[in-house]
PDB file of C-alpha atoms and ligand atoms in Angstrom:
ATOM      1  CA  MET A  14      99.309  81.779 116.464  1.00  0.00           C
ATOM      2  CA  ALA A  15      96.979  78.615 117.577  1.00  0.00           C
ATOM      3  CA  ASN A  16      94.407  80.028 120.458  1.00  0.00           C
ATOM      4  CA  LYS A  17      95.571  83.534 120.009  1.00  0.00           C
ATOM      5  CA  VAL A  18      92.776  86.291 120.204  1.00  0.00           C
ATOM      6  CA  GLU A  19      93.624  89.094 117.619  1.00  0.00           C
ATOM      7  CA  SER A  20      91.527  91.512 119.143  1.00  0.00           C
ATOM      8  CA  PHE A  21      93.215  91.096 122.405  1.00  0.00           C
ATOM      9  CA  GLU A  22      96.673  91.822 120.675  1.00  0.00           C
ATOM     10  CA  LEU A  23      95.605  95.341 120.026  1.00  0.00           C
ATOM     11  CA  ASP A  24      96.506  98.368 122.600  1.00  0.00           C
ATOM     12  CA  HIS A  25      93.304 100.090 122.958  1.00  0.00           C
ATOM     13  CA  THR A  26      94.606 103.042 124.193  1.00  0.00           C
ATOM     14  CA  LYS A  27      97.106 103.985 121.271  1.00  0.00           C
ATOM     15  CA  VAL A  28      94.208 104.528 118.368  1.00  0.00           C
ATOM     16  CA  VAL A  29      92.553 107.051 117.195  1.00  0.00           C
ATOM     17  CA  ALA A  30      89.122 106.513 115.717  1.00  0.00           C
ATOM     18  CA  PRO A  31      88.020 106.656 113.454  1.00  0.00           C
ATOM     19  CA  PHE A  32      90.409 103.691 111.420  1.00  0.00           C
ATOM     20  CA  ILE A  33      90.572 100.647 109.362  1.00  0.00           C
ATOM     21  CA  ARG A  34      92.596  98.348 110.264  1.00  0.00           C
ATOM     22  CA  LYS A  35      94.157  94.906 109.130  1.00  0.00           C
ATOM     23  CA  VAL A  36      93.889  92.843 111.779  1.00  0.00           C
ATOM     24  CA  THR A  37      94.761  89.340 110.509  1.00  0.00           C
ATOM     25  CA  VAL A  38      95.105  87.077 107.414  1.00  0.00           C
ATOM     26  CA  TYR A  39      94.119  83.588 107.318  1.00  0.00           C
ATOM     27  CA  THR A  40      95.051  81.070 105.280  1.00  0.00           C
ATOM     28  CA  GLY A  41      93.497  77.325 104.953  1.00  0.00           C
ATOM     29  CA  ALA A  42      94.885  74.507 103.762  1.00  0.00           C
ATOM     30  CA  LYS A  43      94.671  74.653 100.372  1.00  0.00           C
ATOM     31  CA  GLY A  44      95.774  78.318 100.121  1.00  0.00           C
ATOM     32  CA  ASP A  45      92.615  80.522 100.107  1.00  0.00           C
ATOM     33  CA  SER A  46      93.341  83.358 101.893  1.00  0.00           C
ATOM     34  CA  LEU A  47      90.789  86.143 103.903  1.00  0.00           C
ATOM     35  CA  THR A  48      90.945  89.121 105.694  1.00  0.00           C
ATOM     36  CA  LYS A  49      89.456  90.700 108.736  1.00  0.00           C
ATOM     37  CA  PHE A  50      89.332  94.270 109.417  1.00  0.00           C
ATOM     38  CA  ASP A  51      88.641  96.288 112.482  1.00  0.00           C
ATOM     39  CA  LEU A  52      86.117  99.163 111.179  1.00  0.00           C
ATOM     40  CA  ARG A  53      86.398 101.086 114.084  1.00  0.00           C
ATOM     41  CA  PHE A  54      83.989 104.315 114.933  1.00  0.00           C
ATOM     42  CA  MET A  55      84.509 105.032 118.017  1.00  0.00           C
ATOM     43  CA  GLN A  56      87.032 105.945 120.538  1.00  0.00           C
ATOM     44  CA  PRO A  57      87.613 102.768 122.396  1.00  0.00           C
ATOM     45  CA  ASN A  58      86.361 103.694 126.503  1.00  0.00           C
ATOM     46  CA  LEU A  59      85.447 106.835 125.756  1.00  0.00           C
ATOM     47  CA  GLU A  60      82.675 106.193 123.485  1.00  0.00           C
ATOM     48  CA  ALA A  61      80.235 103.903 122.458  1.00  0.00           C
ATOM     49  CA  MET A  62      77.608 103.411 119.648  1.00  0.00           C
ATOM     50  CA  ASN A  63      73.663 102.825 121.210  1.00  0.00           C
ATOM     51  CA  MET A  64      72.219  99.219 119.827  1.00  0.00           C
ATOM     52  CA  PRO A  65      69.719 100.288 117.871  1.00  0.00           C
ATOM     53  CA  GLY A  66      72.034 102.040 115.593  1.00  0.00           C
ATOM     54  CA  ILE A  67      74.589  99.706 115.752  1.00  0.00           C
ATOM     55  CA  HIS A  68      71.707  97.053 114.566  1.00  0.00           C
ATOM     56  CA  THR A  69      70.836  99.175 111.954  1.00  0.00           C
ATOM     57  CA  LEU A  70      73.847  99.550 110.678  1.00  0.00           C
ATOM     58  CA  GLU A  71      74.977  96.206 110.232  1.00  0.00           C
ATOM     59  CA  HIS A  72      71.510  95.665 108.605  1.00  0.00           C
ATOM     60  CA  LEU A  73      72.534  98.372 106.127  1.00  0.00           C
ATOM     61  CA  LEU A  74      76.489  97.230 105.833  1.00  0.00           C
ATOM     62  CA  ALA A  75      75.632  93.678 105.287  1.00  0.00           C
ATOM     63  CA  VAL A  76      73.683  94.972 102.119  1.00  0.00           C
ATOM     64  CA  TYR A  77      75.589  97.763 100.976  1.00  0.00           C
ATOM     65  CA  LEU A  78      79.094  96.210 101.504  1.00  0.00           C
ATOM     66  CA  ARG A  79      77.887  93.279  99.320  1.00  0.00           C
ATOM     67  CA  GLU A  80      76.672  95.688  96.387  1.00  0.00           C
ATOM     68  CA  GLU A  81      80.503  97.257  96.710  1.00  0.00           C
ATOM     69  CA  ALA A  82      82.671  94.401  96.906  1.00  0.00           C
ATOM     70  CA  LEU A  83      82.479  91.965  93.760  1.00  0.00           C
ATOM     71  CA  GLY A  84      79.907  89.117  94.674  1.00  0.00           C
ATOM     72  CA  ASP A  85      80.617  86.781  96.974  1.00  0.00           C
ATOM     73  CA  GLU A  86      83.528  87.945  98.064  1.00  0.00           C
ATOM     74  CA  VAL A  87      82.186  90.126 101.724  1.00  0.00           C
ATOM     75  CA  ILE A  88      82.098  86.356 104.372  1.00  0.00           C
ATOM     76  CA  ASP A  89      80.947  88.438 107.591  1.00  0.00           C
ATOM     77  CA  LEU A  90      80.119  91.702 108.838  1.00  0.00           C
ATOM     78  CA  SER A  91      78.858  91.856 112.254  1.00  0.00           C
ATOM     79  CA  PRO A  92      79.104  94.484 115.072  1.00  0.00           C
ATOM     80  CA  MET A  93      81.744  94.308 118.493  1.00  0.00           C
ATOM     81  CA  GLY A  94      80.731  93.292 121.767  1.00  0.00           C
ATOM     82  CA  CYS A  95      82.397  96.794 122.587  1.00  0.00           C
ATOM     83  CA  ARG A  96      79.998  98.918 120.659  1.00  0.00           C
ATOM     84  CA  THR A  97      82.428 100.936 119.044  1.00  0.00           C
ATOM     85  CA  GLY A  98      82.692  99.230 115.823  1.00  0.00           C
ATOM     86  CA  PHE A  99      82.335  96.084 113.052  1.00  0.00           C
ATOM     87  CA  TYR A 100      84.658  93.076 111.787  1.00  0.00           C
ATOM     88  CA  LEU A 101      84.343  92.856 108.285  1.00  0.00           C
ATOM     89  CA  THR A 102      85.915  89.493 106.813  1.00  0.00           C
ATOM     90  CA  ILE A 103      86.646  89.237 103.332  1.00  0.00           C
ATOM     91  CA  TRP A 104      88.011  86.826 100.885  1.00  0.00           C
ATOM     92  CA  GLY A 105      91.476  87.209  99.797  1.00  0.00           C
ATOM     93  CA  ASP A 106      94.722  88.746 101.384  1.00  0.00           C
ATOM     94  CA  ARG A 107      93.595  93.103 101.081  1.00  0.00           C
ATOM     95  CA  GLU A 108      95.098  96.123 102.401  1.00  0.00           C
ATOM     96  CA  SER A 109      93.181  98.577 104.208  1.00  0.00           C
ATOM     97  CA  SER A 110      93.077 101.066 101.151  1.00  0.00           C
ATOM     98  CA  GLU A 111      91.513  98.127  99.173  1.00  0.00           C
ATOM     99  CA  ILE A 112      88.349  98.425 101.561  1.00  0.00           C
ATOM    100  CA  GLU A 113      88.042 102.079 102.881  1.00  0.00           C
ATOM    101  CA  GLU A 114      86.421 102.711  99.016  1.00  0.00           C
ATOM    102  CA  MET A 115      84.068  99.975 100.088  1.00  0.00           C
ATOM    103  CA  LEU A 116      83.898 101.493 103.286  1.00  0.00           C
ATOM    104  CA  LEU A 117      83.351 104.882 102.422  1.00  0.00           C
ATOM    105  CA  ASN A 118      80.735 104.552  99.744  1.00  0.00           C
ATOM    106  CA  SER A 119      78.688 102.389 101.946  1.00  0.00           C
ATOM    107  CA  LEU A 120      78.440 104.743 104.227  1.00  0.00           C
ATOM    108  CA  LYS A 121      77.463 107.553 101.885  1.00  0.00           C
ATOM    109  CA  LYS A 122      74.443 105.163 100.723  1.00  0.00           C
ATOM    110  CA  VAL A 123      73.854 105.108 104.338  1.00  0.00           C
ATOM    111  CA  LEU A 124      73.108 109.201 104.668  1.00  0.00           C
ATOM    112  CA  THR A 125      70.355 108.591 102.160  1.00  0.00           C
ATOM    113  CA  THR A 126      68.918 105.949 103.194  1.00  0.00           C
ATOM    114  CA  GLU A 127      64.803 105.918 103.824  1.00  0.00           C
ATOM    115  CA  GLU A 128      63.875 102.405 104.811  1.00  0.00           C
ATOM    116  CA  ILE A 129      65.790  99.498 107.098  1.00  0.00           C
ATOM    117  CA  PRO A 130      66.018  96.286 104.431  1.00  0.00           C
ATOM    118  CA  ALA A 131      65.023  93.552 106.362  1.00  0.00           C
ATOM    119  CA  ALA A 132      63.693  95.009 109.434  1.00  0.00           C
ATOM    120  CA  ASN A 133      60.682  92.654 110.378  1.00  0.00           C
ATOM    121  CA  GLU A 134      59.823  90.269 112.448  1.00  0.00           C
ATOM    122  CA  ILE A 135      60.425  87.407 109.674  1.00  0.00           C
ATOM    123  CA  GLN A 136      63.602  88.601 108.679  1.00  0.00           C
ATOM    124  CA  CYS A 137      64.931  90.264 111.899  1.00  0.00           C
ATOM    125  CA  GLY A 138      65.490  89.084 115.341  1.00  0.00           C
ATOM    126  CA  ASN A 139      64.791  91.996 116.826  1.00  0.00           C
ATOM    127  CA  TYR A 140      62.813  94.145 114.126  1.00  0.00           C
ATOM    128  CA  ARG A 141      61.631  96.515 116.860  1.00  0.00           C
ATOM    129  CA  GLU A 142      65.369  97.668 117.959  1.00  0.00           C
ATOM    130  CA  HIS A 143      66.229 100.051 114.819  1.00  0.00           C
ATOM    131  CA  SER A 144      67.205 103.544 114.268  1.00  0.00           C
ATOM    132  CA  LEU A 145      67.968 104.612 110.824  1.00  0.00           C
ATOM    133  CA  GLU A 146      68.375 107.960 112.426  1.00  0.00           C
ATOM    134  CA  GLU A 147      71.463 106.802 114.617  1.00  0.00           C
ATOM    135  CA  ALA A 148      72.936 104.850 111.573  1.00  0.00           C
ATOM    136  CA  ILE A 149      72.866 107.748 109.895  1.00  0.00           C
ATOM    137  CA  GLU A 150      74.779 109.890 112.658  1.00  0.00           C
ATOM    138  CA  TYR A 151      77.541 107.359 112.850  1.00  0.00           C
ATOM    139  CA  ALA A 152      77.899 106.914 109.098  1.00  0.00           C
ATOM    140  CA  GLU A 153      77.843 110.822 109.025  1.00  0.00           C
ATOM    141  CA  LYS A 154      80.299 111.187 112.022  1.00  0.00           C
ATOM    142  CA  PHE A 155      82.804 108.412 110.489  1.00  0.00           C
ATOM    143  CA  LEU A 156      83.100 109.866 106.825  1.00  0.00           C
ATOM    144  CA  ASN A 157      83.477 113.213 108.733  1.00  0.00           C
ATOM    145  CA  SER A 158      86.436 112.343 110.712  1.00  0.00           C
ATOM    146  CA  TYR A 159      87.845 110.013 108.686  1.00  0.00           C
ATOM    147  CA  LYS A 160      91.614 110.904 107.204  1.00  0.00           C
TER     148      LYS A 160
ATOM    149  CA  MET B 165      74.066  83.717  95.479  1.00  0.00           C
ATOM    150  CA  ALA B 166      76.166  86.964  94.951  1.00  0.00           C
ATOM    151  CA  ASN B 167      75.151  90.114  97.037  1.00  0.00           C
ATOM    152  CA  LYS B 168      72.701  88.150  99.182  1.00  0.00           C
ATOM    153  CA  VAL B 169      72.468  87.926 102.941  1.00  0.00           C
ATOM    154  CA  GLU B 170      71.856  85.099 104.210  1.00  0.00           C
ATOM    155  CA  SER B 171      70.470  85.899 107.769  1.00  0.00           C
ATOM    156  CA  PHE B 172      67.767  87.860 106.196  1.00  0.00           C
ATOM    157  CA  GLU B 173      66.870  84.423 104.549  1.00  0.00           C
ATOM    158  CA  LEU B 174      65.504  82.688 107.828  1.00  0.00           C
ATOM    159  CA  ASP B 175      61.930  82.582 108.752  1.00  0.00           C
ATOM    160  CA  HIS B 176      62.578  84.200 112.457  1.00  0.00           C
ATOM    161  CA  THR B 177      59.390  83.380 113.375  1.00  0.00           C
ATOM    162  CA  LYS B 178      59.904  80.005 112.712  1.00  0.00           C
ATOM    163  CA  VAL B 179      62.592  79.027 114.885  1.00  0.00           C
ATOM    164  CA  VAL B 180      62.779  77.991 118.693  1.00  0.00           C
ATOM    165  CA  ALA B 181      66.071  78.919 120.650  1.00  0.00           C
ATOM    166  CA  PRO B 182      68.152  77.732 121.755  1.00  0.00           C
ATOM    167  CA  PHE B 183      70.046  75.912 118.507  1.00  0.00           C
ATOM    168  CA  ILE B 184      72.998  75.630 116.441  1.00  0.00           C
ATOM    169  CA  ARG B 185      71.844  76.231 112.652  1.00  0.00           C
ATOM    170  CA  LYS B 186      74.497  75.817 110.174  1.00  0.00           C
ATOM    171  CA  VAL B 187      74.148  79.062 107.688  1.00  0.00           C
ATOM    172  CA  THR B 188      75.870  78.861 104.908  1.00  0.00           C
ATOM    173  CA  VAL B 189      79.296  77.230 103.527  1.00  0.00           C
ATOM    174  CA  TYR B 190      81.798  79.771 101.554  1.00  0.00           C
ATOM    175  CA  THR B 191      83.660  77.961  99.569  1.00  0.00           C
ATOM    176  CA  GLY B 192      87.011  79.965  98.281  1.00  0.00           C
ATOM    177  CA  ALA B 193      88.741  79.795  94.178  1.00  0.00           C
ATOM    178  CA  LYS B 194      91.597  77.313  95.607  1.00  0.00           C
ATOM    179  CA  GLY B 195      89.221  74.990  97.485  1.00  0.00           C
ATOM    180  CA  ASP B 196      89.117  76.172 101.187  1.00  0.00           C
ATOM    181  CA  SER B 197      86.013  76.185 102.739  1.00  0.00           C
ATOM    182  CA  LEU B 198      84.129  77.700 105.919  1.00  0.00           C
ATOM    183  CA  THR B 199      81.383  77.566 107.210  1.00  0.00           C
ATOM    184  CA  LYS B 200      79.228  79.935 109.402  1.00  0.00           C
ATOM    185  CA  PHE B 201      76.564  78.436 112.165  1.00  0.00           C
ATOM    186  CA  ASP B 202      74.149  80.908 113.953  1.00  0.00           C
ATOM    187  CA  LEU B 203      74.241  80.375 118.001  1.00  0.00           C
ATOM    188  CA  ARG B 204      71.086  81.485 118.784  1.00  0.00           C
ATOM    189  CA  PHE B 205      70.554  82.047 122.493  1.00  0.00           C
ATOM    190  CA  MET B 206      67.256  84.038 122.593  1.00  0.00           C
ATOM    191  CA  GLN B 207      64.127  83.090 121.137  1.00  0.00           C
ATOM    192  CA  PRO B 208      63.891  86.237 118.019  1.00  0.00           C
ATOM    193  CA  ASN B 209      61.717  89.136 118.884  1.00  0.00           C
ATOM    194  CA  LEU B 210      60.677  87.860 121.994  1.00  0.00           C
ATOM    195  CA  GLU B 211      63.965  87.750 124.452  1.00  0.00           C
ATOM    196  CA  ALA B 212      67.338  89.992 124.047  1.00  0.00           C
ATOM    197  CA  MET B 213      70.679  89.687 126.357  1.00  0.00           C
ATOM    198  CA  ASN B 214      71.602  92.661 127.851  1.00  0.00           C
ATOM    199  CA  MET B 215      74.728  93.877 126.026  1.00  0.00           C
ATOM    200  CA  PRO B 216      77.412  93.424 129.054  1.00  0.00           C
ATOM    201  CA  GLY B 217      76.592  90.067 129.393  1.00  0.00           C
ATOM    202  CA  ILE B 218      77.160  89.555 125.389  1.00  0.00           C
ATOM    203  CA  HIS B 219      80.466  91.465 125.609  1.00  0.00           C
ATOM    204  CA  THR B 220      81.528  89.083 128.419  1.00  0.00           C
ATOM    205  CA  LEU B 221      80.238  86.033 126.572  1.00  0.00           C
ATOM    206  CA  GLU B 222      81.996  87.356 123.477  1.00  0.00           C
ATOM    207  CA  HIS B 223      85.333  87.381 125.400  1.00  0.00           C
ATOM    208  CA  LEU B 224      85.078  84.344 127.336  1.00  0.00           C
ATOM    209  CA  LEU B 225      83.748  82.320 123.642  1.00  0.00           C
ATOM    210  CA  ALA B 226      86.524  83.754 121.588  1.00  0.00           C
ATOM    211  CA  VAL B 227      89.004  82.092 124.002  1.00  0.00           C
ATOM    212  CA  TYR B 228      86.789  78.880 124.855  1.00  0.00           C
ATOM    213  CA  LEU B 229      85.704  78.033 121.210  1.00  0.00           C
ATOM    214  CA  ARG B 230      89.760  78.369 120.605  1.00  0.00           C
ATOM    215  CA  GLU B 231      90.589  75.960 123.063  1.00  0.00           C
ATOM    216  CA  GLU B 232      87.914  73.386 122.176  1.00  0.00           C
ATOM    217  CA  ALA B 233      88.774  73.922 118.491  1.00  0.00           C
ATOM    218  CA  LEU B 234      92.426  72.359 117.065  1.00  0.00           C
ATOM    219  CA  GLY B 235      94.341  75.604 116.941  1.00  0.00           C
ATOM    220  CA  ASP B 236      93.350  78.183 113.894  1.00  0.00           C
ATOM    221  CA  GLU B 237      90.454  76.520 113.067  1.00  0.00           C
ATOM    222  CA  VAL B 238      88.255  79.575 114.407  1.00  0.00           C
ATOM    223  CA  ILE B 239      87.898  82.649 112.181  1.00  0.00           C
ATOM    224  CA  ASP B 240      85.699  84.530 113.969  1.00  0.00           C
ATOM    225  CA  LEU B 241      83.021  84.459 117.008  1.00  0.00           C
ATOM    226  CA  SER B 242      80.427  87.900 116.667  1.00  0.00           C
ATOM    227  CA  PRO B 243      77.469  88.853 118.424  1.00  0.00           C
ATOM    228  CA  MET B 244      74.438  89.571 116.524  1.00  0.00           C
ATOM    229  CA  GLY B 245      73.066  93.000 116.495  1.00  0.00           C
ATOM    230  CA  CYS B 246      70.145  91.661 117.344  1.00  0.00           C
ATOM    231  CA  ARG B 247      71.325  90.301 120.535  1.00  0.00           C
ATOM    232  CA  THR B 248      69.620  87.062 120.682  1.00  0.00           C
ATOM    233  CA  GLY B 249      72.675  85.158 119.588  1.00  0.00           C
ATOM    234  CA  PHE B 250      76.175  84.980 118.062  1.00  0.00           C
ATOM    235  CA  TYR B 251      77.900  84.177 114.297  1.00  0.00           C
ATOM    236  CA  LEU B 252      80.519  81.280 114.524  1.00  0.00           C
ATOM    237  CA  THR B 253      82.597  81.188 111.685  1.00  0.00           C
ATOM    238  CA  ILE B 254      85.006  78.265 111.482  1.00  0.00           C
ATOM    239  CA  TRP B 255      87.428  76.414 108.714  1.00  0.00           C
ATOM    240  CA  GLY B 256      85.632  73.509 106.850  1.00  0.00           C
ATOM    241  CA  ASP B 257      82.358  72.366 105.620  1.00  0.00           C
ATOM    242  CA  ARG B 258      81.347  71.158 109.084  1.00  0.00           C
ATOM    243  CA  GLU B 259      77.956  70.102 110.525  1.00  0.00           C
ATOM    244  CA  SER B 260      76.051  71.460 113.580  1.00  0.00           C
ATOM    245  CA  SER B 261      76.971  68.187 115.498  1.00  0.00           C
ATOM    246  CA  GLU B 262      80.412  68.915 115.293  1.00  0.00           C
ATOM    247  CA  ILE B 263      80.161  72.557 116.690  1.00  0.00           C
ATOM    248  CA  GLU B 264      77.816  71.389 119.545  1.00  0.00           C
ATOM    249  CA  GLU B 265      80.492  69.596 121.537  1.00  0.00           C
ATOM    250  CA  MET B 266      82.689  72.716 121.221  1.00  0.00           C
ATOM    251  CA  LEU B 267      79.954  75.333 122.286  1.00  0.00           C
ATOM    252  CA  LEU B 268      78.623  73.240 124.851  1.00  0.00           C
ATOM    253  CA  ASN B 269      82.148  72.368 126.660  1.00  0.00           C
ATOM    254  CA  SER B 270      82.534  76.325 126.342  1.00  0.00           C
ATOM    255  CA  LEU B 271      79.513  77.067 128.003  1.00  0.00           C
ATOM    256  CA  LYS B 272      80.297  75.107 130.272  1.00  0.00           C
ATOM    257  CA  LYS B 273      83.903  76.438 131.350  1.00  0.00           C
ATOM    258  CA  VAL B 274      81.492  80.373 130.905  1.00  0.00           C
ATOM    259  CA  LEU B 275      79.618  78.633 134.308  1.00  0.00           C
ATOM    260  CA  THR B 276      82.878  78.413 136.690  1.00  0.00           C
ATOM    261  CA  THR B 277      84.400  81.487 135.385  1.00  0.00           C
ATOM    262  CA  GLU B 278      86.192  83.914 137.993  1.00  0.00           C
ATOM    263  CA  GLU B 279      87.628  86.286 135.859  1.00  0.00           C
ATOM    264  CA  ILE B 280      86.766  87.875 132.362  1.00  0.00           C
ATOM    265  CA  PRO B 281      89.904  87.764 129.817  1.00  0.00           C
ATOM    266  CA  ALA B 282      91.515  91.013 128.535  1.00  0.00           C
ATOM    267  CA  ALA B 283      88.559  93.062 130.113  1.00  0.00           C
ATOM    268  CA  ASN B 284      90.782  96.067 130.554  1.00  0.00           C
ATOM    269  CA  GLU B 285      91.347  99.368 129.058  1.00  0.00           C
ATOM    270  CA  ILE B 286      94.531  98.062 126.764  1.00  0.00           C
ATOM    271  CA  GLN B 287      92.738  94.921 125.557  1.00  0.00           C
ATOM    272  CA  CYS B 288      88.976  96.195 125.376  1.00  0.00           C
ATOM    273  CA  GLY B 289      87.103  98.537 123.520  1.00  0.00           C
ATOM    274  CA  ASN B 290      84.753  99.281 126.270  1.00  0.00           C
ATOM    275  CA  TYR B 291      86.108  97.222 129.423  1.00  0.00           C
ATOM    276  CA  ARG B 292      83.566  99.231 132.267  1.00  0.00           C
ATOM    277  CA  GLU B 293      80.543  97.146 130.419  1.00  0.00           C
ATOM    278  CA  HIS B 294      80.682  93.457 130.795  1.00  0.00           C
ATOM    279  CA  SER B 295      78.845  91.444 133.365  1.00  0.00           C
ATOM    280  CA  LEU B 296      80.178  88.061 133.963  1.00  0.00           C
ATOM    281  CA  GLU B 297      76.888  87.442 135.986  1.00  0.00           C
ATOM    282  CA  GLU B 298      74.536  87.559 132.918  1.00  0.00           C
ATOM    283  CA  ALA B 299      77.250  85.704 130.895  1.00  0.00           C
ATOM    284  CA  ILE B 300      76.752  82.834 133.319  1.00  0.00           C
ATOM    285  CA  GLU B 301      73.270  83.171 133.354  1.00  0.00           C
ATOM    286  CA  TYR B 302      73.015  83.247 129.729  1.00  0.00           C
ATOM    287  CA  ALA B 303      75.156  79.949 129.560  1.00  0.00           C
ATOM    288  CA  GLU B 304      73.318  78.358 131.739  1.00  0.00           C
ATOM    289  CA  LYS B 305      69.980  78.865 130.025  1.00  0.00           C
ATOM    290  CA  PHE B 306      71.134  77.696 126.700  1.00  0.00           C
ATOM    291  CA  LEU B 307      72.438  74.526 128.596  1.00  0.00           C
ATOM    292  CA  ASN B 308      69.246  73.904 130.850  1.00  0.00           C
ATOM    293  CA  SER B 309      67.343  74.325 127.236  1.00  0.00           C
ATOM    294  CA  TYR B 310      69.275  72.848 124.155  1.00  0.00           C
ATOM    295  CA  LYS B 311      68.218  69.724 123.090  1.00  0.00           C
TER     296      LYS B 311
HETATM  297 ZN1   ZN C 624      67.876  92.078 112.599  1.00  0.00          ZN
HETATM  298 ZN1   ZN C 625      85.404  94.065 124.453  1.00  0.00          ZN
END
């Protein structure tokens, strides 16, 4: 297991987006586990999200996933460098089915969002690069195609 | 602490990049801790990295940070939606000073890299969007300005 990069193990030509994939479970020395999920919005190597929309989705999902989870369960929600999705890291050994409702509820909240949280010079590293329109478009696409 | 998004707590107008910042320590129910670090390459709201360079750095740092760490210590290394840096999540309650050597050594390896690992249709979600030149430029900039 050491030095393995788990995302490099996925065959990106064999997947059909959108999907939620349990990537890996990490277990600490004292027995706490955490699970990393691949939240894939776009078909690898065929589509990609634009950065303003990804950035806005990052802000919105950071808030909404934490609202859907129980308190401090969410460890990290980060975009992928390939612009096709996000990684979600959460406490516990979880299944994709447990994440599904959290994500779908969060994406539904995106659809009715009117203001991007923390999109200002103080709280954000690139406050000019946001697009609520794109974020809503990507959330809608996920919700419409997810089975 | 619940539902807080820790990156929204930083005053982005008060920092001077590049820097390594200990963002937060999470502790699980059984007592395992993990630390999230902000590895900031660019000055918030003044500069940003291009996506091909970020994507290549993501691939390279995923490998090199795991080589520098002890086995499975690295949980996640992801770009920020604002394109100014990366978040690194690692087991243990760590200090920035412990991460510094790992990161600087990894960035030095970037400078002499000749091939991007896993930059192909099978292993990557956007294999056409890479730039080793930009990745080297950003690594060099960090190494030259980091104090
Ligand atoms: Zn931001
Ligand atoms: Zn990639």
